[in-house]
CSV table of C-alpha atoms and ligand atoms in Angstrom, one decimal:
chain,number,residue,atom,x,y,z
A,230,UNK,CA,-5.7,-3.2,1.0
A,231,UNK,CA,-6.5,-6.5,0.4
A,232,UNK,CA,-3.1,-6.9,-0.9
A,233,UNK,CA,-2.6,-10.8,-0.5
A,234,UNK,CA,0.9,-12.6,-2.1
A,235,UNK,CA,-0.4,-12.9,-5.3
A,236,UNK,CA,-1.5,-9.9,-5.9
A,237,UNK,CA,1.6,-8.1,-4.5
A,238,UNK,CA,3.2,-10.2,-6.8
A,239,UNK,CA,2.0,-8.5,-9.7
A,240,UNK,CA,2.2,-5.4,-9.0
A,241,UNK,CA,5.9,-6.0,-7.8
A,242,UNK,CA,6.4,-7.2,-11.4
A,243,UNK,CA,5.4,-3.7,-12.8
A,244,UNK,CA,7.9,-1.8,-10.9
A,245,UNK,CA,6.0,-1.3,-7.2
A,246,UNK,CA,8.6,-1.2,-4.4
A,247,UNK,CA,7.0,-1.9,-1.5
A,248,UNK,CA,3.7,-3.7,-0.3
A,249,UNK,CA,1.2,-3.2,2.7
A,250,UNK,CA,-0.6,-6.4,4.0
A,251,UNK,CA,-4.3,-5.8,4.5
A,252,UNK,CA,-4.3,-4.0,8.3
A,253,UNK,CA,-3.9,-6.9,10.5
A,254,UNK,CA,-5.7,-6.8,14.0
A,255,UNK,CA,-2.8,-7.6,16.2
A,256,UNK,CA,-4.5,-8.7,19.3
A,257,UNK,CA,-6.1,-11.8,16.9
A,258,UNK,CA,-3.5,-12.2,15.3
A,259,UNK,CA,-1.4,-12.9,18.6
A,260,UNK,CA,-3.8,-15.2,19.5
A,261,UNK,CA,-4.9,-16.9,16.9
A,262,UNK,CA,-3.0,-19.3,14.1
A,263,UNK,CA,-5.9,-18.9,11.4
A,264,UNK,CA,-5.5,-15.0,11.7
A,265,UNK,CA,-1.7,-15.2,11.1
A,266,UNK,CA,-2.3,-17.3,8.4
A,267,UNK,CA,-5.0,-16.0,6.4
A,268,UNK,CA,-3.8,-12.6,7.0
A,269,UNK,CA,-0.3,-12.9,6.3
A,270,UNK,CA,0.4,-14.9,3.3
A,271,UNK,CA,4.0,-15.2,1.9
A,272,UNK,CA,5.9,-17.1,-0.4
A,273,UNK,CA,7.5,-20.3,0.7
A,274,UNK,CA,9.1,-20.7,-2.2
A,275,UNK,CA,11.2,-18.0,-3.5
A,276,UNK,CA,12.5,-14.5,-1.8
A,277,UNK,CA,9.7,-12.5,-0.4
A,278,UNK,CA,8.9,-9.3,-1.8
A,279,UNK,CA,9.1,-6.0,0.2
A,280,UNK,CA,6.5,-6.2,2.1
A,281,UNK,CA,5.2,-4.3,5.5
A,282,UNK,CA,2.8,-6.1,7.7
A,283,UNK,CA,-0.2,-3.5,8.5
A,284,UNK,CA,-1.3,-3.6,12.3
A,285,UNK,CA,-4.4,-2.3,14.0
A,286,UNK,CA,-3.3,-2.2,17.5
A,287,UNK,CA,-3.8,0.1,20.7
A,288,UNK,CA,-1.5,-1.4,23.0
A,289,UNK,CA,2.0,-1.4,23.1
A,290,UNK,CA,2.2,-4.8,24.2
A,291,UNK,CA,-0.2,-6.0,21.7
A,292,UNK,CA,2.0,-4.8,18.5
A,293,UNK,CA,5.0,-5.6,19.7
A,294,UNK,CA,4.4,-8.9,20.0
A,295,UNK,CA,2.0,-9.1,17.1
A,296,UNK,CA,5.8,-7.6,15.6
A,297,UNK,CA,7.7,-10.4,16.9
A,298,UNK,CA,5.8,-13.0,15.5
A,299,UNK,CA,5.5,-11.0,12.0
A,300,UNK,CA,9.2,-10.3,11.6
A,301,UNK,CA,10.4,-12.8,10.3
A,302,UNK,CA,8.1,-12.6,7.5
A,303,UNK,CA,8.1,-9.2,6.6
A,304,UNK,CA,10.4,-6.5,5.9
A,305,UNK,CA,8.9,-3.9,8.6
A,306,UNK,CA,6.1,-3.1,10.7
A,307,UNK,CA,3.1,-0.8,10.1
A,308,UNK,CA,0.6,1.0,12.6
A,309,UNK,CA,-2.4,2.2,10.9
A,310,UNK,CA,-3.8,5.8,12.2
A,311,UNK,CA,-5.8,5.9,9.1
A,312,UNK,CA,-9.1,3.5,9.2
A,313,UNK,CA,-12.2,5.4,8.9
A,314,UNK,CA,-14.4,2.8,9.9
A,315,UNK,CA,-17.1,3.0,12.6
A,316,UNK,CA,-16.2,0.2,14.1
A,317,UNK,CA,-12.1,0.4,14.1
A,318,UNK,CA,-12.8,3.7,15.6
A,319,UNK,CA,-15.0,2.2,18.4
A,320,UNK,CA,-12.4,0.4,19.4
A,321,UNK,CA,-9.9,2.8,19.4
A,322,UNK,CA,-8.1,1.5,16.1
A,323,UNK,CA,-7.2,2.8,13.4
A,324,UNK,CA,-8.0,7.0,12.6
A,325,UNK,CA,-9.1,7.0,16.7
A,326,UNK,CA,-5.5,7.3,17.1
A,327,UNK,CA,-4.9,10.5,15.5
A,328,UNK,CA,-6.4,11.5,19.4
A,329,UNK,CA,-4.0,9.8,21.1
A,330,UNK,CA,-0.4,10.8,19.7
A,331,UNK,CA,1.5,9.6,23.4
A,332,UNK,CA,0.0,6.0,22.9
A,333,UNK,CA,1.0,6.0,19.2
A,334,UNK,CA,4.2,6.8,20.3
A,335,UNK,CA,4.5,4.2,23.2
A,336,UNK,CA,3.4,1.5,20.7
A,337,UNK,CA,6.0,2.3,18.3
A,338,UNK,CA,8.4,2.4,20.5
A,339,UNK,CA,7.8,-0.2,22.3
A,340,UNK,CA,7.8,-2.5,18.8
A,341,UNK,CA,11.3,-0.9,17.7
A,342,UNK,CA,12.3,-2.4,21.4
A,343,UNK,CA,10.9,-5.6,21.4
A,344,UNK,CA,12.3,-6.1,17.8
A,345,UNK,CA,15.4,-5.1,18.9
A,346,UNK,CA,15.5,-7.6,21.8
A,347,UNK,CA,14.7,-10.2,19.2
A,348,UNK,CA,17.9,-9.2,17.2
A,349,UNK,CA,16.3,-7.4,14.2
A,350,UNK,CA,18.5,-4.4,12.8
A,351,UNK,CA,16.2,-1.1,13.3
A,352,UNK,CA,18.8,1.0,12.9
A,353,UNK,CA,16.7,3.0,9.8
A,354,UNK,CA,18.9,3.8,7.5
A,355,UNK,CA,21.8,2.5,8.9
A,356,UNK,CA,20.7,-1.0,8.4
A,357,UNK,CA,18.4,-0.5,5.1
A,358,UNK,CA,21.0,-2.6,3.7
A,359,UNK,CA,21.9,-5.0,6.4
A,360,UNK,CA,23.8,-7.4,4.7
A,361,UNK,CA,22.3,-10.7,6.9
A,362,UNK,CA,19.2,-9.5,5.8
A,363,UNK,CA,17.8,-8.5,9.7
A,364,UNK,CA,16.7,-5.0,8.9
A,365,UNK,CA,13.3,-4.2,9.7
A,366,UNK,CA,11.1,-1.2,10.0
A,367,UNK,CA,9.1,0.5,12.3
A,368,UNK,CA,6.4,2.9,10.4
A,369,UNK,CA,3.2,4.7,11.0
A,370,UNK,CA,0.1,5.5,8.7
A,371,UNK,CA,-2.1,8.7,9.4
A,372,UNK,CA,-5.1,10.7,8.2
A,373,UNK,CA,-4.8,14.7,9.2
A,374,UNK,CA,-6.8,16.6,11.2
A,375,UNK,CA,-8.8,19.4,10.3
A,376,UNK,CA,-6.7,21.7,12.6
A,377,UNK,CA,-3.7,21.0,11.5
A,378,UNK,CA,-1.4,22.0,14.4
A,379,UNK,CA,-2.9,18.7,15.6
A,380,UNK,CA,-1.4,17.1,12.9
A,381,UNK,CA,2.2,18.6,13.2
A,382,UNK,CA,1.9,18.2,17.2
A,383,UNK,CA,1.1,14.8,16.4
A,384,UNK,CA,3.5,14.0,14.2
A,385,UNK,CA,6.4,15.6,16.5
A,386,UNK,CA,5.6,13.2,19.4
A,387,UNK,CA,5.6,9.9,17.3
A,388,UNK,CA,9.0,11.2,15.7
A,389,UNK,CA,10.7,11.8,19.3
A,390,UNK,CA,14.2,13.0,19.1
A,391,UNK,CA,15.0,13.6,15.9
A,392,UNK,CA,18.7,12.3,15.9
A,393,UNK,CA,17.4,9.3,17.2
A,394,UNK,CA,14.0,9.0,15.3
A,395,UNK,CA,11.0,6.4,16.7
A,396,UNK,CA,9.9,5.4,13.2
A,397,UNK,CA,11.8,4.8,9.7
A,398,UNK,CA,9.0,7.0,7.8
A,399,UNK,CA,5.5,8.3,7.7
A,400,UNK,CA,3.3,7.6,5.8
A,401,UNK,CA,0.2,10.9,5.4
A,402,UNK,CA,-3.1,10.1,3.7
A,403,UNK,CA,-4.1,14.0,3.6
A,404,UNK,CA,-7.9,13.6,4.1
A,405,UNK,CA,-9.2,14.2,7.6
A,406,UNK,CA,-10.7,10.9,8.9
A,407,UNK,CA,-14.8,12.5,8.1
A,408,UNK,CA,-13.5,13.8,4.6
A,409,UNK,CA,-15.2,11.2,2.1
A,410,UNK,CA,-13.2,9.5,-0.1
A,411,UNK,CA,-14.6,11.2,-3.5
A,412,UNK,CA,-13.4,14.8,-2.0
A,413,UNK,CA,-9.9,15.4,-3.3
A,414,UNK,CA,-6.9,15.2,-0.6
A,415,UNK,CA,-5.7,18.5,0.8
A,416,UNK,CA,-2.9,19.5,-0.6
A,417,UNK,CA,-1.8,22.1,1.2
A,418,UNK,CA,-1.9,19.9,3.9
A,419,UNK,CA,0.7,17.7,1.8
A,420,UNK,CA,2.8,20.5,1.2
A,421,UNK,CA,2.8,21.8,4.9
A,422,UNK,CA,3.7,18.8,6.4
A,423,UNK,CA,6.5,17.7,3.5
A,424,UNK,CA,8.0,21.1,3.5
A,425,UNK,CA,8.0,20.2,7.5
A,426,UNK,CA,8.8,17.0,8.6
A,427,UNK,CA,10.1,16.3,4.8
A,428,UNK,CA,14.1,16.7,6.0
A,429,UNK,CA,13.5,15.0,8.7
A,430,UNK,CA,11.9,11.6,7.8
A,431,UNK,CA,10.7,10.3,4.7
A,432,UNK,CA,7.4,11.2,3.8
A,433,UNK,CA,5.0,9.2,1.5
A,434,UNK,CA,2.1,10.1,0.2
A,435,UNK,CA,-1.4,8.1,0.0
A,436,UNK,CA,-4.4,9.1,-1.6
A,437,UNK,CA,-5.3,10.1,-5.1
A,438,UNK,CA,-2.5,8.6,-7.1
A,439,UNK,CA,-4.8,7.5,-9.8
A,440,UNK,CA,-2.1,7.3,-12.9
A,441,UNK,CA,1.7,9.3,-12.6
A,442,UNK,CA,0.6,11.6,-15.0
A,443,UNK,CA,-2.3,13.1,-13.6
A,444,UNK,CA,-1.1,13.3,-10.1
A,445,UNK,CA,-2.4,16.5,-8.6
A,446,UNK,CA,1.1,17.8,-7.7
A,447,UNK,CA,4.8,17.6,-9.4
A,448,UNK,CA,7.7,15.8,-7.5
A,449,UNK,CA,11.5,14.8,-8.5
A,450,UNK,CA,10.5,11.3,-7.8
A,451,UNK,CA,8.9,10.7,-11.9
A,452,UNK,CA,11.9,11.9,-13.6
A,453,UNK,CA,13.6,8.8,-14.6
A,454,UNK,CA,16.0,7.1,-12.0
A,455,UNK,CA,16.1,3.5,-10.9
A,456,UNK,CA,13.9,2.6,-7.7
A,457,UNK,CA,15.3,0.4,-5.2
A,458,UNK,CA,14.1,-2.6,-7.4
A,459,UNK,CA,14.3,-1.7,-10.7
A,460,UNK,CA,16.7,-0.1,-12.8
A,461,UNK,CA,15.2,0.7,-15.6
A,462,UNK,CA,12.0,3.0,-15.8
A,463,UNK,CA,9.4,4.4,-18.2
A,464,UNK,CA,8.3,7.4,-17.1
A,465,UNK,CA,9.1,10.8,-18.1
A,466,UNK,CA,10.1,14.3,-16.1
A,467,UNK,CA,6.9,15.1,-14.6
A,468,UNK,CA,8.4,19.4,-14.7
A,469,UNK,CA,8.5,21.7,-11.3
A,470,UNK,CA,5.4,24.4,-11.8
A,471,UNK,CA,5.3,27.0,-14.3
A,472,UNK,CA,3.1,29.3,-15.2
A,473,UNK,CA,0.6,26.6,-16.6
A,474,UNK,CA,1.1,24.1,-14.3
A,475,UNK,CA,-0.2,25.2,-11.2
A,476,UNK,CA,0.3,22.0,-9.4
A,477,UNK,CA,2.5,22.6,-6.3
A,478,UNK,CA,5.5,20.8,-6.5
A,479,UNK,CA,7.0,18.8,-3.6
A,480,UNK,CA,10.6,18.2,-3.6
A,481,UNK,CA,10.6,16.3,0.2
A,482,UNK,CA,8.2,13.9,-1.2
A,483,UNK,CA,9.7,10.6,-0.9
A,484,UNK,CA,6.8,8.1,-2.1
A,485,UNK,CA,3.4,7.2,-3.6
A,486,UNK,CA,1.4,4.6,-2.1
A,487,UNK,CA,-1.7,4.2,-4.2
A,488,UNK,CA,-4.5,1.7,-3.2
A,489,UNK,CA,-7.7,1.8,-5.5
A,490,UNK,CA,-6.3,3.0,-8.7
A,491,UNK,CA,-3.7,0.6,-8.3
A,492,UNK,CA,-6.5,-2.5,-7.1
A,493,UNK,CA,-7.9,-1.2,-10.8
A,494,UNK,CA,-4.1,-1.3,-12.5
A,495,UNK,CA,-1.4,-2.9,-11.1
A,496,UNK,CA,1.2,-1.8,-13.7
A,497,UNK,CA,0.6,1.7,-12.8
A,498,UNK,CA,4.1,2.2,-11.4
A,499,UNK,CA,5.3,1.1,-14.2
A,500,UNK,CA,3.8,4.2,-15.8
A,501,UNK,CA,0.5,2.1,-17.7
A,502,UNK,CA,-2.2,4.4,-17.6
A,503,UNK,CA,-4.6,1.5,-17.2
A,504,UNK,CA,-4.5,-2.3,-17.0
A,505,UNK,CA,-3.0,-4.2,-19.6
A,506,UNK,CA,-4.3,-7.5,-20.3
A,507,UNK,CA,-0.7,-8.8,-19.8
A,508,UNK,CA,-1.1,-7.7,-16.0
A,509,UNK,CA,-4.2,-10.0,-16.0
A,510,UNK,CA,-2.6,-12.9,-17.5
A,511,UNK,CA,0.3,-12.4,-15.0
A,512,UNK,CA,-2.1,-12.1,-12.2
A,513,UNK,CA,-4.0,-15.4,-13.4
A,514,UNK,CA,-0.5,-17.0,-13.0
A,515,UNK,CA,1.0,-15.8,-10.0
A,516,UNK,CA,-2.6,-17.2,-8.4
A,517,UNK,CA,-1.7,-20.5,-9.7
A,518,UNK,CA,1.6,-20.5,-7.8
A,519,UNK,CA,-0.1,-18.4,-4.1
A,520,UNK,CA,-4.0,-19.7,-4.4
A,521,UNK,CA,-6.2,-16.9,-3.4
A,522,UNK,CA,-10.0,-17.4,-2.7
A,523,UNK,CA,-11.6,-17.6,-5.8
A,524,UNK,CA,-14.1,-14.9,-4.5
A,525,UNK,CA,-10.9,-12.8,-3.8
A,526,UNK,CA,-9.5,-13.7,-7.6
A,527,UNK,CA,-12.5,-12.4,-8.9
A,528,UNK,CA,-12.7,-9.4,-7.3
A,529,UNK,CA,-9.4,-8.3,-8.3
A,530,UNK,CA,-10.1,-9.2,-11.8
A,531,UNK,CA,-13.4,-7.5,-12.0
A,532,UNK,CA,-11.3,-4.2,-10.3
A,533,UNK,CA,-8.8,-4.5,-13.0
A,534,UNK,CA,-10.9,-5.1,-15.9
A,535,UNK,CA,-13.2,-2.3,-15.2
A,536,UNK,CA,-12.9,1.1,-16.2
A,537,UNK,CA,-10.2,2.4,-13.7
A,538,UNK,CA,-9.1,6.0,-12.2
A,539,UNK,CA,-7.1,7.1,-15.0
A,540,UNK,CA,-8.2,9.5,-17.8
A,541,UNK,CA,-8.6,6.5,-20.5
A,542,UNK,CA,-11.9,5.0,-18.7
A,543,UNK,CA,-11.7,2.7,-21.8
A,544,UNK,CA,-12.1,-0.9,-19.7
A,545,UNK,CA,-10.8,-4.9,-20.8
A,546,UNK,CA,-14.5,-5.9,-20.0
A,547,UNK,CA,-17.7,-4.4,-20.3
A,548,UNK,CA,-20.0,-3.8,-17.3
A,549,UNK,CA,-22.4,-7.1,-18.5
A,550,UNK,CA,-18.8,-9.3,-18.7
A,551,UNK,CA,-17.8,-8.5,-15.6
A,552,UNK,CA,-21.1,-9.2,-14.1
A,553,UNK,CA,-20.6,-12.8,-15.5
A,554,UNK,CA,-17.5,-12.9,-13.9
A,555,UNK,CA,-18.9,-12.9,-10.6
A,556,UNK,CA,-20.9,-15.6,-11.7
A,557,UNK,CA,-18.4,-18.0,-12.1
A,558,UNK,CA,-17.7,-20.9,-9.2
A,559,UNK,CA,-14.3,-22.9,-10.3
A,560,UNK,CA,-11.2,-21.4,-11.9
A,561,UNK,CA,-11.2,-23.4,-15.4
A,562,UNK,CA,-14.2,-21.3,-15.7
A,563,UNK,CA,-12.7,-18.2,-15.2
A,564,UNK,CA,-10.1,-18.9,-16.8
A,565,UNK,CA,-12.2,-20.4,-19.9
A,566,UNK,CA,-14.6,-17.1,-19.8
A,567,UNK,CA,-10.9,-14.6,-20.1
A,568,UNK,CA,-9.6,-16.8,-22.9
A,569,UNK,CA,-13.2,-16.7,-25.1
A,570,UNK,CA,-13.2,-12.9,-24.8
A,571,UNK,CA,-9.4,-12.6,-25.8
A,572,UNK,CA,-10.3,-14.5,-29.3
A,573,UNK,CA,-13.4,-12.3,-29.3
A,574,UNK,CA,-10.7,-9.4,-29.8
A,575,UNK,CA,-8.1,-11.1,-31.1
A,576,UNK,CA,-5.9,-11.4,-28.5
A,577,UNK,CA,-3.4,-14.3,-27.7
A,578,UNK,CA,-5.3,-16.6,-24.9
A,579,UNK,CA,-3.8,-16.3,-21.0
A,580,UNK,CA,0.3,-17.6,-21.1
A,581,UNK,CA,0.3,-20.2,-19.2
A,582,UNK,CA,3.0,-20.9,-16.1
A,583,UNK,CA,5.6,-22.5,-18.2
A,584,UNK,CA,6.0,-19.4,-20.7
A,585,UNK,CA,6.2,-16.9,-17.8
B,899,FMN,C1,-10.3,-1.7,-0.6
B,899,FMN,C2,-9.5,-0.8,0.2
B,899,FMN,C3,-8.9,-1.3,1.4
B,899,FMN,C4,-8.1,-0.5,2.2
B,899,FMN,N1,-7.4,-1.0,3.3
B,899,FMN,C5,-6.6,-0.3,4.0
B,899,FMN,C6,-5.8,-0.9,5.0
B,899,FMN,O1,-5.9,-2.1,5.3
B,899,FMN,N2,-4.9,-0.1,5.7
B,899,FMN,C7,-4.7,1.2,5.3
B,899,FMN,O2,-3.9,1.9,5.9
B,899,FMN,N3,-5.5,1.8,4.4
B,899,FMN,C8,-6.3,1.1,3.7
B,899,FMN,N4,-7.1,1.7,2.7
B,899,FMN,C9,-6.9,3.1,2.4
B,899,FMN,C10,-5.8,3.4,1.4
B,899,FMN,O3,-4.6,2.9,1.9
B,899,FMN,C11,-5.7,4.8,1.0
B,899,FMN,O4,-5.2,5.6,2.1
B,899,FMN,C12,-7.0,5.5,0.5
B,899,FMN,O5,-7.8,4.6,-0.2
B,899,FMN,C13,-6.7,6.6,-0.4
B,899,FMN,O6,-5.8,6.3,-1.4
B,899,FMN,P1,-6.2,6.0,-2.9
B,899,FMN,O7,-6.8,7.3,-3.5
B,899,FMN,O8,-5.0,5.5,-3.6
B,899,FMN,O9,-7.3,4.9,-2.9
B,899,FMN,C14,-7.9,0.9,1.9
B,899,FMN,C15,-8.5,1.4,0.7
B,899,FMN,C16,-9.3,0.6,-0.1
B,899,FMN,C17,-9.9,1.2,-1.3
């Protein structure tokens, strides 16, 4: 997720609780001050917003420190078991871990400790609402395996004793760590391990939350109700199964984490089911205020103005504008190029800061 401030920024403006960092490698980001800052940027001028730092990490010592540093930054902590990539897995990062459930285990605990030490609150629930503002959590994400007593054996160890949890919640991406991204997650691996570990722990769910009306299962959590930032909400009852609605439904689900479909809308939590050009202008603002690499800008801009994941594939640019896009090498440009194709359609140009 290459979810830097500005970014999160926007898609905390259209109702999305929480945000990931991009997985940080903790062992560089220990040692290095360019890591920590180009990987973890945050506002310096106004309240942060939810956000979990992302570690890659196989030692204990390596995240907990990598946790100290980050804490006071961030509202939690985050070990990815998830990354598919060759070389994460080389190094015994990322979806490796999914083999080595003990060592997850020893590196979450270890973090919750060392936080601890440093007088964070990781008392979970207990101190969700600390009122000095110290809590912090302690969380894991993971792929599934395609046995899946693997999965709930693995699982079970990270959780410990379950009065006395290691980790605040879980979060499962239900693809095995070969399963391609285009395959569809496994949902009766979702509704195994909710049904299981659901009561226990709160359980989100990553992977294939492409708009909330076409998710491929029903859960409590779209009838209307505030979130823990908003109040107000647009989305409607998405029904338990009936006879036409085979979808399963999962009532221990406790959250959707959605990373392309999201990259291609960020109001998507707020129920859009695709990108609004307001998103953009708000985007194009909230870079003003937390720079990003231009390269970075326009790759989010080229996600979001292309045809998305949602059933309307209608997109705000056409393939040939979004290759010119790319082209561009200064922001007046950019922001020039959005404006010419708004009067094009008759849109208002891009509000600028002062109106927002
Ligand atoms: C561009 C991109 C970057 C990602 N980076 C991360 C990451 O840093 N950490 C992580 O746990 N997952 C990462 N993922 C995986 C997603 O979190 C997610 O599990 C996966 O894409 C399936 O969800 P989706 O269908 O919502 O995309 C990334 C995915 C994409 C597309």
């Amino acid at each position: 997720m290459l979810w830097q401030l500005a970014f999160r920024q926007t898609v905390h403006h259209y109702s999305t609780d929480v945000c990931w960092t991009p997985m940080v490698l903790a062992k560089e980001f220990n040692r290095n001050q360019f890591a920590r800052d180009s990987d973890l940027t945050i506002s310096t001028t106004g309240p942060e917003l939810p956000t979990i730092a992302q570690f890659g990490s196989n030692s204990p010592l390596e995240l907990s420190r990598a946790s100290s540093l980050a804490a006071p930054f961030v509202n939690g902590i985050d070990l990815n078991c998830g990354c598919p990539q060759s070389w994460a897995c080389a190094e015994t990062l990322g979806a490796a871990l999914m083999e080595k459930r003990e060592l997850v285990r020893d590196m979450v605990v270890a973090t919750r400790q060392r936080l601890r030490e440093d007088g964070w609150a990781v008392g979970k629930e207990e101190d969700m609402h600390n009122p000095d503002g110290k809590g912090r959590s302690v969380s894991v994400k993971i792929r599934v395996h395609h046995d899946l007593r693997k999965t709930v054996d693995f699982i079970t160890t990270v959780l410990g004793d379950e009065q006395n949890r290691n980790i605040d919640w879980l979060t499962i991406h239900p693809r095995t760590r070969y399963t391609q991204s285009s395959v569809p997650i496994n949902l009766e691996a979702l509704e195994l391990l909710t049904n299981m570990f659901g009561d226990k722990l709160p359980v989100l769910v990553s992977g294939d939350v492409f708009t909330l009306s076409t998710l491929p299962y029903t859960s409590h959590l779209l009838a209307t109700q505030p979130t823990f930032t908003s109040s107000d909400s647009k989305l409607e009852t998405n029904k338990a199964p009936t006879s036409e609605n085979q979808r399963p439904y999962l009532p221990k689900l406790a959250g959707l984490m959605s990373a392309r479909a999201l990259l291609a809308n960020p109001a998507l939590f707020a129920g859009y089911e695709r990108c609004p050009w307001e998103a953009v202008d708000i985007f194009m603002n909230n870079v003003a205020r937390a720079p990003l690499p231009l390269k970075l800008g326009i790759h989010h801009l080229t996600e979001m103005c292309g045809a998305g994941f949602g059933p309307d594939r209608s997109a705000l640019l056409s393939k040939g504008e979004r290759i010119r896009l790319t082209e561009f090498d200064n922001w007046i440009d950019v922001i020039d190029f959005i404006d010419g194709i708004k009067k094009i359609r008759g849109l208002e140009p891009m509000v600028r800061l002062a109106s927002l």
